[in-house]
Amino acid sequence: MNIVVCVKHVPDAQSERTFQESDNTVDREAVDGLLSELDEYAVEEALKIVEAQGEGEVTVVTVGPAAAADAIKKALQMGADKGVHVQDDAIAGSDAAATSLVLAEAVKKASDGSPELVLTGMSSTDGVMGVVPAMMAERLGLPQVTYASELTLADGGVTIRRDGDTASETIEASLPALVSVTDQINEPRYPSFKGIMAAKKKPVETWSLEDLGVDASQVGLDAAWTKVVSFAKRPPREQGEIVTDEGDGGARLAEFLSAQKFL
Amino acid sequence: MAEVLVLTDHAGGRLRKATAELLTLARRLGEPSAVHIGPGADTAQKTLAKYGAHKVYSVDAEDAASFLVAPQAEILAQLVEKVSPAAVLVPSNASGKEIAARLAVKTGSGMITDAVDVRAGDDGVETTQSVFAGSYTVTATVTTGTPIICVKPNSAAIEAAPEAGAVEAFDATVSDDAKAAKVTDSQPKKATGRPELTEAAIVVSGGRGTGGDFSPVEEFADSLGAAVGASRAAVDAGWYPHSNQVGQTGKQVSPQLYVAAGISGAIQHRAGMQTSKTIVAVNKDEEAPIFELVDFGVVGDLFSVLPQATGEVKKRKG
């Protein structure tokens, strides 16, 4: 089976992320970027499916500036077969809706119009909206099967398990489908030395908006349907009282809660 | 005054608290109309009217719940077309965000997730969100289409404002495409009797420091009437279910009181709890980064501190 995995290059969550004063968008220069951790699970799941079936290809698609090539590289090192990098200056500042439009067109082109299975992570680790998979399913007209913590393919269909708040659900859809996976589904592999060497020879195509037939006026900051008016760094929390337990730690904790009217 | 559509959050007709919060906020933008998809509109009507619903659109789609979010997005799109609302408010949970996402694409409208405040601004509906693990506050507006706003639980104090809330049947059509993904089995989780994590006023969470024994955490939570959360380390170790995970890849909570027991306070965890009003931590390691955030901290063993605190809380509560 041929699988398309959509991934995102994000600012490292371990570093001090911030915004650009000029246009209130995420500052992607200030900190190092990397493949969004939650997308590694989608790449891993795709690799496992192709390995189990003994045939098929995993294509990794990303939308982003030049540095986003690193996200593709990491996926290729893990074992994906080829990469597609949609890169166009007009895309900068796009919101989720525009991003889903570009991704949907890229998925179609990468699979000659008919993807068999599209995999994504459950959300990015920067925007954390978790809406692009649903938007892509809407645009591609594919069944939307999201938040999979287990995935099985059989008889032209996909079955997942979703761990909800009140129930564990089994969800079924026919293929082709779009599936988003959670961080519970597998343990992503680390690239091996062999994988790292092999990745250097794997094909990566760079596409522009024109290649996808997307009009530049539909994307970018000016076309966004939402706008960040302002941003403010949250004042650091002031550290309160720290006590060391000398046999009365629990009582002092209760005392604090009582003084704060929680009891 | 324009209508504001509020999607009710319910399980089999039983309303969740978030619905009353959404109605309270919707009143700032126009006249709230509740949209109730599935069974139980007549039972829910009383509560919806109490919190300001002028109308209740009842959509009799008994099987909507078995097809995930696509049918609900179609139904809402048809209502948006019919009433041209000033805004659509939905709960900012996994399903609510996906419904909003599809509705946004269908109607060519801007959407905002995880809003903690919604108000009428000079340039239309204005929202506030916490981003980057709670380290920034962002103000945003929707510039195109009908503002679709996903509002986080606990974002507004519920205020009653009784209105008629007349139930009006809305005849929507759901396409076969929207029924492409079907829930074929649902195993309810064992009821704990505790409040839901994202709605709870108090959350007590356990981490690596529990060593897998959550009983002191649960007992302390129960003495406070709190929900129980867990760090990613505890969930990855298989000690507690993923649906209780607080953090970047779990739930983002913002309770009045958050108690972190045996949790070091990695960025992954902070992202899920940093906006809590009051934060308390118990940890053996005085260097644990969680102590940078706390209003009150105890350096000590949670296995002795929590049981003592539990006893003391019970005594004080009588």
Coordinates of C-alpha atoms in Angstrom, one line a residue:
Chain A
M1 CA 0.0 0.0 0.0
N2 CA 1.2 3.5 -0.8
I3 CA 0.9 5.8 2.1
V4 CA 1.2 9.6 2.3
V5 CA 2.2 11.0 5.7
C6 CA 1.8 14.7 6.4
V7 CA 4.4 16.2 8.7
K8 CA 5.3 19.6 10.1
H9 CA 8.5 21.3 11.0
V10 CA 8.1 23.1 14.3
P11 CA 10.1 25.3 16.7
D12 CA 11.6 23.1 19.4
A13 CA 9.2 23.0 22.3
Q14 CA 12.1 22.8 24.7
S15 CA 13.3 26.3 23.7
E16 CA 11.9 29.8 24.2
R17 CA 9.4 30.1 21.5
T18 CA 8.2 33.6 20.5
F19 CA 6.4 35.8 18.0
Q20 CA 7.7 38.3 15.4
E21 CA 6.8 41.8 16.3
S22 CA 6.4 42.8 12.6
D23 CA 3.4 40.6 11.8
N24 CA 2.4 38.7 15.0
T25 CA 3.3 35.3 13.4
V26 CA 5.4 32.6 15.0
D27 CA 9.1 33.4 15.0
R28 CA 10.6 30.4 13.1
E29 CA 14.1 31.8 13.0
A30 CA 14.7 32.5 16.7
V31 CA 14.8 28.8 17.7
D32 CA 15.9 25.5 16.1
G33 CA 13.2 23.6 14.4
L34 CA 12.6 19.9 14.1
L35 CA 10.1 17.3 13.0
S36 CA 7.0 17.7 15.2
E37 CA 7.3 14.9 17.8
L38 CA 3.7 13.9 17.3
D39 CA 4.3 13.4 13.6
E40 CA 6.9 10.7 14.3
Y41 CA 4.1 8.4 15.4
A42 CA 2.5 8.8 12.0
V43 CA 5.7 8.1 10.1
E44 CA 6.4 5.0 12.3
E45 CA 2.9 3.7 11.7
A46 CA 3.2 4.1 8.0
L47 CA 6.6 2.3 8.0
K48 CA 5.1 -0.6 10.1
I49 CA 2.2 -1.0 7.7
V50 CA 4.4 -1.1 4.6
E51 CA 6.9 -3.5 6.3
A52 CA 4.1 -5.8 7.4
Q53 CA 2.6 -5.8 3.9
G54 CA 6.0 -6.3 2.2
E55 CA 5.1 -3.8 -0.5
G56 CA 4.3 -0.1 -1.0
E57 CA 5.9 3.2 -0.5
V58 CA 5.8 5.9 2.2
T59 CA 5.8 9.5 0.9
V60 CA 6.3 12.3 3.4
V61 CA 4.8 15.6 2.6
T62 CA 5.5 18.9 4.3
V63 CA 4.6 22.6 3.8
G64 CA 7.0 25.1 5.0
P65 CA 10.1 27.3 4.5
A66 CA 13.5 26.0 3.4
A67 CA 14.3 24.8 7.0
A68 CA 11.3 22.4 6.8
A69 CA 13.4 20.1 4.7
D70 CA 14.9 18.9 8.0
A71 CA 11.5 17.4 8.9
I72 CA 11.5 15.4 5.7
K73 CA 15.1 14.4 6.2
K74 CA 14.3 13.0 9.6
A75 CA 11.4 11.0 8.2
L76 CA 13.5 9.6 5.4
Q77 CA 16.2 8.6 7.9
M78 CA 13.5 6.7 9.8
G79 CA 12.8 4.8 6.6
A80 CA 10.2 6.7 4.5
D81 CA 10.9 6.3 0.7
K82 CA 10.5 9.8 -0.7
G83 CA 9.7 13.3 0.3
V84 CA 7.7 16.2 -1.0
H85 CA 8.4 19.7 0.2
V86 CA 5.9 22.4 -0.7
Q87 CA 7.8 25.6 -0.5
D88 CA 6.6 29.0 -1.7
D89 CA 7.1 32.4 -0.2
A90 CA 3.5 33.2 -0.6
I91 CA 2.6 30.5 2.0
A92 CA 4.2 32.3 4.9
G93 CA 1.7 33.2 7.6
S94 CA -1.0 30.8 6.4
D95 CA -3.6 29.7 8.9
A96 CA -4.9 26.2 9.4
A97 CA -7.5 26.5 6.6
A98 CA -4.9 27.6 4.0
T99 CA -2.4 25.0 5.2
S100 CA -5.0 22.2 4.8
L101 CA -5.7 23.5 1.3
V102 CA -2.1 23.3 0.3
L103 CA -1.6 19.9 2.0
A104 CA -4.7 18.4 0.4
E105 CA -3.5 19.4 -3.1
A106 CA 0.0 18.1 -2.4
V107 CA -1.4 14.8 -1.2
K108 CA -3.5 14.5 -4.4
K109 CA -0.5 15.2 -6.6
A110 CA 1.8 12.9 -4.6
S111 CA -0.6 10.1 -5.1
D112 CA -1.7 10.8 -8.7
G113 CA -5.1 12.0 -7.5
S114 CA -6.1 8.9 -5.4
P115 CA -4.3 8.4 -2.1
E116 CA -4.9 4.9 -0.5
L117 CA -4.1 6.0 3.0
V118 CA -3.2 9.4 4.4
L119 CA -1.6 9.5 7.9
T120 CA -1.0 12.5 10.2
G121 CA -0.1 13.2 13.8
M122 CA -2.9 14.2 16.2
S123 CA -1.8 17.9 16.2
S124 CA 1.4 19.9 15.8
T125 CA 3.4 20.7 18.8
D126 CA 3.5 24.5 18.1
G127 CA -0.1 25.5 17.0
V128 CA -1.6 22.5 18.8
M129 CA -5.0 23.2 17.2
G130 CA -5.5 19.6 16.0
V131 CA -7.8 20.7 13.2
V132 CA -5.7 20.2 10.0
P133 CA -6.6 16.5 9.7
A134 CA -10.3 17.2 9.9
M135 CA -9.9 20.0 7.4
M136 CA -8.0 17.8 5.0
A137 CA -10.6 15.1 5.2
E138 CA -13.2 17.6 4.4
R139 CA -11.3 18.9 1.4
L140 CA -10.3 15.5 0.1
G141 CA -13.7 14.0 0.7
L142 CA -12.1 11.2 2.6
P143 CA -13.6 9.4 5.7
Q144 CA -12.1 11.1 8.7
V145 CA -10.7 8.6 11.3
T146 CA -8.9 10.6 13.9
Y147 CA -7.1 10.0 17.2
A148 CA -6.2 6.4 16.6
S149 CA -4.4 4.6 19.4
E150 CA -4.5 1.3 17.4
L151 CA -4.8 0.8 13.7
T152 CA -5.7 -2.3 11.7
L153 CA -6.1 -2.6 7.9
A154 CA -8.2 -5.4 6.5
D155 CA -10.6 -6.1 3.6
G156 CA -10.3 -2.7 2.0
G157 CA -11.1 -0.9 5.3
V158 CA -9.4 0.6 8.3
T159 CA -10.3 0.0 11.9
I160 CA -9.0 2.0 14.8
R161 CA -9.4 2.2 18.5
R162 CA -9.9 5.6 20.0
D163 CA -9.5 6.1 23.8
G164 CA -12.0 8.8 24.7
D165 CA -12.8 10.3 28.0
T166 CA -15.8 8.2 28.7
A167 CA -15.4 5.2 26.4
S168 CA -13.0 3.3 24.3
E169 CA -14.4 3.2 20.8
T170 CA -13.9 1.1 17.7
I171 CA -14.2 3.1 14.5
E172 CA -14.4 1.7 11.0
A173 CA -14.2 3.2 7.5
S174 CA -13.5 2.1 4.0
L175 CA -10.3 3.0 2.2
P176 CA -9.1 5.4 1.1
A177 CA -9.2 7.3 4.4
L178 CA -7.4 9.9 6.4
V179 CA -6.2 8.7 9.8
S180 CA -4.6 10.7 12.6
V181 CA -2.7 8.9 15.2
T182 CA -1.9 9.6 18.9
D183 CA 1.3 9.2 20.8
Q184 CA -0.1 5.9 22.2
I185 CA -0.1 4.0 18.9
N186 CA 3.6 3.0 18.8
E187 CA 7.2 3.8 19.8
P188 CA 8.9 5.7 16.9
R189 CA 12.2 4.2 15.9
Y190 CA 15.5 6.2 16.0
P191 CA 17.2 6.5 12.6
S192 CA 19.9 3.9 12.3
F193 CA 23.3 4.8 10.8
K194 CA 22.3 2.8 7.7
G195 CA 19.0 4.8 7.6
I196 CA 20.9 8.1 7.9
M197 CA 23.2 7.2 5.0
A198 CA 20.4 5.8 2.9
A199 CA 18.3 9.0 3.4
K200 CA 20.9 11.0 1.5
K201 CA 20.0 9.1 -1.7
K202 CA 16.2 9.3 -1.4
P203 CA 14.3 11.5 -3.7
V204 CA 12.8 14.8 -2.4
E205 CA 10.8 16.9 -4.7
T206 CA 10.1 20.6 -4.1
W207 CA 6.8 22.0 -5.4
S208 CA 5.6 25.5 -5.6
L209 CA 2.0 26.7 -5.4
E210 CA 1.9 26.8 -9.2
D211 CA 2.9 23.2 -9.3
L212 CA -0.2 22.4 -7.2
G213 CA -2.5 24.7 -9.1
V214 CA -3.2 26.8 -5.9
D215 CA -3.6 30.5 -6.4
A216 CA -1.2 32.5 -4.2
S217 CA -4.1 34.8 -3.2
Q218 CA -5.7 31.8 -1.3
V219 CA -2.8 31.4 1.1
G220 CA -0.5 33.4 3.3
L221 CA -1.0 36.0 6.0
D222 CA -3.2 38.3 4.0
A223 CA -5.6 35.5 3.1
A224 CA -5.8 34.1 6.6
W225 CA -9.4 33.9 7.9
T226 CA -8.2 34.8 11.4
K227 CA -5.7 37.4 12.7
V228 CA -3.6 37.6 15.7
V229 CA -4.2 41.2 17.0
S230 CA -1.6 41.2 19.8
F231 CA 0.5 38.9 21.9
A232 CA 2.0 39.3 25.3
K233 CA 4.4 37.2 27.3
R234 CA 2.7 35.9 30.3
P235 CA 4.3 37.3 33.5
P236 CA 6.3 34.5 35.1
R237 CA 4.5 33.1 38.1
E238 CA 5.9 34.3 41.4
Q239 CA 7.2 31.5 43.4
G240 CA 5.2 31.0 46.6
E241 CA 6.1 29.5 49.8
I242 CA 8.2 26.3 49.8
V243 CA 8.3 24.2 53.0
T244 CA 10.3 21.1 53.7
D245 CA 8.3 18.3 55.2
E246 CA 9.4 17.7 58.8
G247 CA 6.5 15.4 59.6
D248 CA 4.0 18.2 59.3
G249 CA 4.1 18.8 55.5
G250 CA 0.6 17.4 54.9
A251 CA -0.9 19.5 57.7
R252 CA 0.7 22.6 56.4
L253 CA -0.5 21.8 52.9
A254 CA -4.1 21.5 54.3
E255 CA -3.5 24.8 56.2
F256 CA -2.6 26.5 52.9
L257 CA -5.7 25.1 51.1
S258 CA -7.9 26.2 54.0
A259 CA -6.4 29.7 54.0
Q260 CA -7.1 29.9 50.2
K261 CA -10.7 28.9 50.8
F262 CA -10.5 25.6 49.0
L263 CA -11.9 23.6 51.9
Chain B
M1 CA -29.9 41.2 17.5
A2 CA -28.2 38.5 15.6
E3 CA -28.3 34.9 16.7
V4 CA -25.3 33.2 18.1
L5 CA -25.3 29.4 17.6
V6 CA -24.1 27.4 20.6
L7 CA -23.5 23.7 20.0
T8 CA -24.6 21.8 23.1
D9 CA -22.1 19.4 24.6
H10 CA -24.0 16.3 25.7
A11 CA -23.8 12.6 26.1
G12 CA -27.1 10.9 25.2
G13 CA -29.0 14.1 26.0
R14 CA -27.3 14.8 29.4
L15 CA -25.7 18.3 29.1
R16 CA -22.1 18.9 30.2
K17 CA -21.2 22.0 32.2
A18 CA -19.4 23.6 29.2
T19 CA -22.8 24.2 27.5
A20 CA -23.9 26.7 30.2
E21 CA -20.5 28.4 30.0
L22 CA -20.8 28.8 26.2
L23 CA -24.4 30.2 26.5
T24 CA -23.1 32.7 29.1
L25 CA -20.4 33.9 26.8
A26 CA -22.6 33.8 23.7
R27 CA -24.8 36.5 25.3
R28 CA -22.0 39.0 24.9
L29 CA -22.2 38.6 21.1
G30 CA -25.9 38.3 20.4
E31 CA -29.0 36.2 21.2
P32 CA -27.9 32.7 22.0
S33 CA -29.6 29.8 20.1
A34 CA -28.7 26.4 21.3
V35 CA -28.2 23.7 18.7
H36 CA -28.9 20.3 20.1
I37 CA -28.1 17.4 17.8
G38 CA -29.3 14.0 18.9
P39 CA -31.8 12.9 21.5
G40 CA -32.9 14.8 24.6
A41 CA -33.6 18.3 23.4
D42 CA -36.8 18.5 25.4
T43 CA -35.0 17.4 28.6
A44 CA -32.1 19.8 28.0
Q45 CA -34.5 22.7 27.1
K46 CA -34.9 23.8 30.7
T47 CA -31.2 24.2 31.4
L48 CA -30.6 25.8 28.0
A49 CA -33.4 28.3 28.6
K50 CA -32.1 29.1 32.1
Y51 CA -28.7 30.1 30.7
G52 CA -30.1 32.4 28.0
A53 CA -31.1 30.3 25.0
H54 CA -33.8 32.2 23.1
K55 CA -34.3 29.2 20.9
V56 CA -33.3 25.6 20.9
Y57 CA -32.8 24.1 17.4
S58 CA -33.4 20.4 17.9
V59 CA -32.0 18.2 15.2
D60 CA -33.3 14.7 15.3
A61 CA -30.3 12.8 14.1
E62 CA -30.4 9.8 16.4
D63 CA -27.4 8.1 14.8
A64 CA -25.3 11.3 14.6
A65 CA -23.2 10.1 17.5
S66 CA -22.2 6.9 15.7
F67 CA -20.6 8.8 12.8
L68 CA -18.1 11.0 14.5
V69 CA -18.0 14.7 13.6
A70 CA -18.8 15.0 9.9
P71 CA -22.7 14.9 10.2
Q72 CA -22.6 17.5 12.9
A73 CA -20.5 19.8 10.7
E74 CA -23.0 19.4 7.9
I75 CA -26.0 20.2 10.1
L76 CA -24.3 23.3 11.6
A77 CA -23.4 24.5 8.1
Q78 CA -27.1 24.2 7.1
L79 CA -28.1 26.2 10.1
V80 CA -25.4 28.9 9.5
E81 CA -26.8 29.2 5.9
K82 CA -30.3 29.6 7.3
V83 CA -29.8 32.1 10.1
S84 CA -26.5 33.9 9.3
P85 CA -25.4 33.9 12.9
A86 CA -23.0 36.5 14.4
A87 CA -20.9 33.6 15.6
V88 CA -20.9 29.9 16.3
L89 CA -19.5 28.7 19.7
V90 CA -18.5 25.1 20.2
P91 CA -16.7 23.3 23.1
S92 CA -13.0 23.2 22.6
N93 CA -12.6 19.5 23.0
A94 CA -11.3 17.0 20.4
S95 CA -14.7 16.6 18.7
G96 CA -15.7 20.2 19.0
K97 CA -12.5 21.4 17.3
E98 CA -13.0 18.9 14.5
I99 CA -16.6 19.9 13.9
A100 CA -15.5 23.6 13.9
A101 CA -12.6 22.7 11.5
R102 CA -15.0 21.1 8.9
L103 CA -17.6 23.9 9.4
A104 CA -14.9 26.5 8.8
V105 CA -13.9 24.9 5.5
K106 CA -17.5 24.3 4.4
T107 CA -18.5 27.9 5.1
G108 CA -15.2 29.7 4.3
S109 CA -15.0 31.0 7.8
G110 CA -12.2 31.7 10.2
M111 CA -12.0 29.5 13.3
I112 CA -10.2 29.8 16.7
T113 CA -9.5 27.0 19.1
D114 CA -8.9 27.0 22.8
A115 CA -10.3 30.4 23.5
V116 CA -10.4 31.3 27.2
D117 CA -12.3 34.5 26.6
V118 CA -14.7 35.7 23.9
R119 CA -16.0 39.2 23.6
A120 CA -17.4 41.7 21.0
G121 CA -14.5 43.8 19.9
D122 CA -14.2 46.8 17.6
D123 CA -13.5 44.5 14.6
G124 CA -15.9 41.8 15.4
V125 CA -15.6 38.8 17.7
E126 CA -12.4 38.9 19.7
T127 CA -10.8 36.0 21.6
T128 CA -8.0 35.3 24.0
Q129 CA -5.9 32.1 24.0
S130 CA -2.9 30.9 25.9
V131 CA -0.1 29.5 23.6
F132 CA 3.4 28.0 23.7
A133 CA 2.8 26.0 26.8
G134 CA 1.0 28.9 28.5
S135 CA 4.0 31.3 28.2
Y136 CA 2.1 33.7 25.9
T137 CA -1.4 35.2 25.8
V138 CA -2.7 36.0 22.3
T139 CA -5.6 38.1 21.2
A140 CA -7.2 37.2 17.9
T141 CA -10.1 38.0 15.7
V142 CA -11.9 36.3 12.8
T143 CA -11.6 38.3 9.6
T144 CA -13.6 36.2 7.2
G145 CA -17.0 34.5 7.3
T146 CA -18.8 33.6 10.4
P147 CA -16.6 33.5 13.5
I148 CA -16.3 29.9 14.7
I149 CA -15.0 29.8 18.2
C150 CA -14.0 26.8 20.2
V151 CA -14.1 27.7 23.9
K152 CA -12.2 25.9 26.6
P153 CA -14.1 24.6 29.6
N154 CA -13.8 26.7 32.8
S155 CA -13.4 29.9 30.7
A156 CA -16.5 31.7 32.1
A157 CA -18.4 31.7 35.4
I158 CA -21.8 30.4 34.6
E159 CA -24.6 33.0 35.0
A160 CA -28.3 32.3 34.7
A161 CA -30.3 34.6 32.4
P162 CA -33.6 33.0 31.7
E163 CA -35.1 33.2 28.2
A164 CA -37.9 31.3 26.5
G165 CA -35.7 28.7 24.8
A166 CA -38.5 27.4 22.6
V167 CA -37.6 24.2 21.0
E168 CA -37.8 24.4 17.2
A169 CA -37.2 21.3 15.1
F170 CA -34.6 21.8 12.4
D171 CA -34.8 19.5 9.5
A172 CA -31.2 18.9 8.4
T173 CA -29.9 16.5 5.7
V174 CA -26.9 14.4 6.3
S175 CA -25.0 13.1 3.3
D176 CA -23.8 9.5 2.9
D177 CA -20.3 10.8 2.7
A178 CA -20.6 12.2 6.2
K179 CA -21.4 8.7 7.4
A180 CA -18.2 7.2 6.0
A181 CA -16.6 6.6 9.4
K182 CA -18.7 4.6 11.8
V183 CA -18.4 3.8 15.5
T184 CA -19.0 0.1 15.6
D185 CA -18.2 -0.5 19.2
S186 CA -18.0 1.6 22.4
Q187 CA -16.8 0.2 25.7
P188 CA -17.8 2.7 28.4
K189 CA -15.0 3.4 30.9
K190 CA -15.7 2.4 34.5
A191 CA -17.3 5.4 36.2
T192 CA -15.0 6.8 38.9
G193 CA -17.5 9.1 40.4
R194 CA -14.9 11.9 40.0
P195 CA -15.5 15.1 38.0
E196 CA -14.3 15.2 34.4
L197 CA -10.6 16.3 34.1
T198 CA -11.1 19.4 31.9
E199 CA -14.2 20.6 33.8
A200 CA -13.0 20.1 37.4
A201 CA -12.4 23.0 39.7
I202 CA -9.6 21.0 41.4
V203 CA -7.2 18.6 39.8
V204 CA -4.8 16.4 41.7
S205 CA -2.1 14.7 39.4
G206 CA 0.5 12.1 40.0
G207 CA 3.7 11.4 38.2
R208 CA 6.9 9.4 38.2
G209 CA 7.2 9.9 42.0
T210 CA 4.2 7.7 42.6
G211 CA 6.2 4.7 41.5
G212 CA 2.9 3.4 40.0
D213 CA 0.9 3.6 43.2
F214 CA -1.8 6.2 42.6
S215 CA -3.8 5.5 45.8
P216 CA -2.5 8.5 47.8
V217 CA -3.2 10.7 44.8
E218 CA -6.7 9.4 44.4
E219 CA -7.5 9.5 48.1
F220 CA -6.4 13.1 48.3
A221 CA -8.3 14.0 45.2
D222 CA -11.5 12.4 46.6
S223 CA -11.1 14.4 49.9
L224 CA -11.2 17.5 47.8
G225 CA -13.8 16.4 45.3
A226 CA -11.1 16.7 42.6
A227 CA -10.4 15.0 39.3
V228 CA -7.3 12.9 39.0
G229 CA -4.6 13.6 36.4
A230 CA -1.3 12.0 35.5
S231 CA 1.9 13.1 33.9
R232 CA 3.1 11.6 30.6
A233 CA 5.8 9.6 32.4
A234 CA 3.1 7.9 34.5
V235 CA 0.9 7.3 31.5
D236 CA 3.8 6.0 29.4
A237 CA 4.7 3.6 32.2
G238 CA 1.2 2.2 32.1
W239 CA 0.3 3.4 35.6
Y240 CA -2.7 5.5 34.6
P241 CA -5.0 5.8 31.5
H242 CA -4.0 8.2 28.7
S243 CA -7.4 9.9 28.9
N244 CA -6.1 11.3 32.3
Q245 CA -2.9 12.7 30.9
V246 CA -2.3 16.3 31.6
G247 CA 0.2 18.0 29.3
Q248 CA 1.0 18.9 25.7
T249 CA 0.0 15.5 24.3
G250 CA -2.9 15.1 26.8
K251 CA -5.4 17.4 28.3
Q252 CA -4.9 21.1 28.9
V253 CA -6.5 22.0 32.2
S254 CA -7.1 25.3 33.9
P255 CA -8.7 24.6 37.3
Q256 CA -8.9 26.8 40.3
L257 CA -6.4 24.5 42.1
Y258 CA -3.9 22.2 40.6
V259 CA -1.9 19.8 42.8
A260 CA 1.1 18.1 41.3
A261 CA 2.4 15.1 43.3
G262 CA 5.7 13.5 42.3
I263 CA 5.8 15.4 39.0
S264 CA 9.0 17.2 38.1
G265 CA 7.4 19.8 35.8
A266 CA 8.9 19.2 32.4
I267 CA 7.7 21.6 29.6
Q268 CA 5.5 18.7 28.3
H269 CA 3.5 18.8 31.6
R270 CA 3.6 22.6 32.1
A271 CA 1.9 23.0 28.7
G272 CA -1.2 21.3 30.2
M273 CA -1.5 23.0 33.6
Q274 CA 0.4 26.3 33.6
T275 CA -2.7 28.5 33.4
S276 CA -4.2 27.0 36.6
K277 CA -5.2 29.6 39.1
T278 CA -3.4 28.2 42.1
I279 CA -0.7 25.6 41.8
V280 CA 0.6 23.3 44.6
A281 CA 3.3 20.7 44.4
V282 CA 4.7 17.9 46.5
N283 CA 8.0 16.5 45.4
K284 CA 11.0 14.9 47.0
D285 CA 13.4 16.8 44.8
E286 CA 13.7 20.4 45.9
E287 CA 15.4 21.2 42.6
A288 CA 12.3 20.0 40.6
P289 CA 11.3 22.7 38.1
I290 CA 7.6 22.4 39.2
F291 CA 8.5 24.4 42.3
E292 CA 9.2 27.5 40.0
L293 CA 5.5 27.6 39.3
V294 CA 3.9 26.9 42.7
D295 CA 2.0 29.1 45.1
F296 CA 2.8 26.5 47.7
G297 CA 5.2 23.6 47.7
V298 CA 6.2 20.8 50.0
V299 CA 9.6 19.2 49.6
G300 CA 8.8 15.8 50.9
D301 CA 7.6 12.2 50.2
L302 CA 4.2 12.2 48.7
F303 CA 3.5 8.9 50.4
S304 CA 3.6 10.6 53.8
V305 CA 2.6 14.2 52.9
L306 CA -0.6 13.3 50.9
P307 CA -2.1 10.9 53.4
Q308 CA -1.6 13.4 56.2
A309 CA -3.1 16.2 54.1
T310 CA -6.0 13.9 53.2
G311 CA -6.7 13.3 56.9
E312 CA -6.5 16.9 57.7
V313 CA -8.8 18.0 54.8
K314 CA -11.4 15.4 55.9
K315 CA -11.2 16.7 59.5
R316 CA -11.6 20.3 58.5
K317 CA -14.4 19.5 56.1
G318 CA -16.0 17.6 59.0

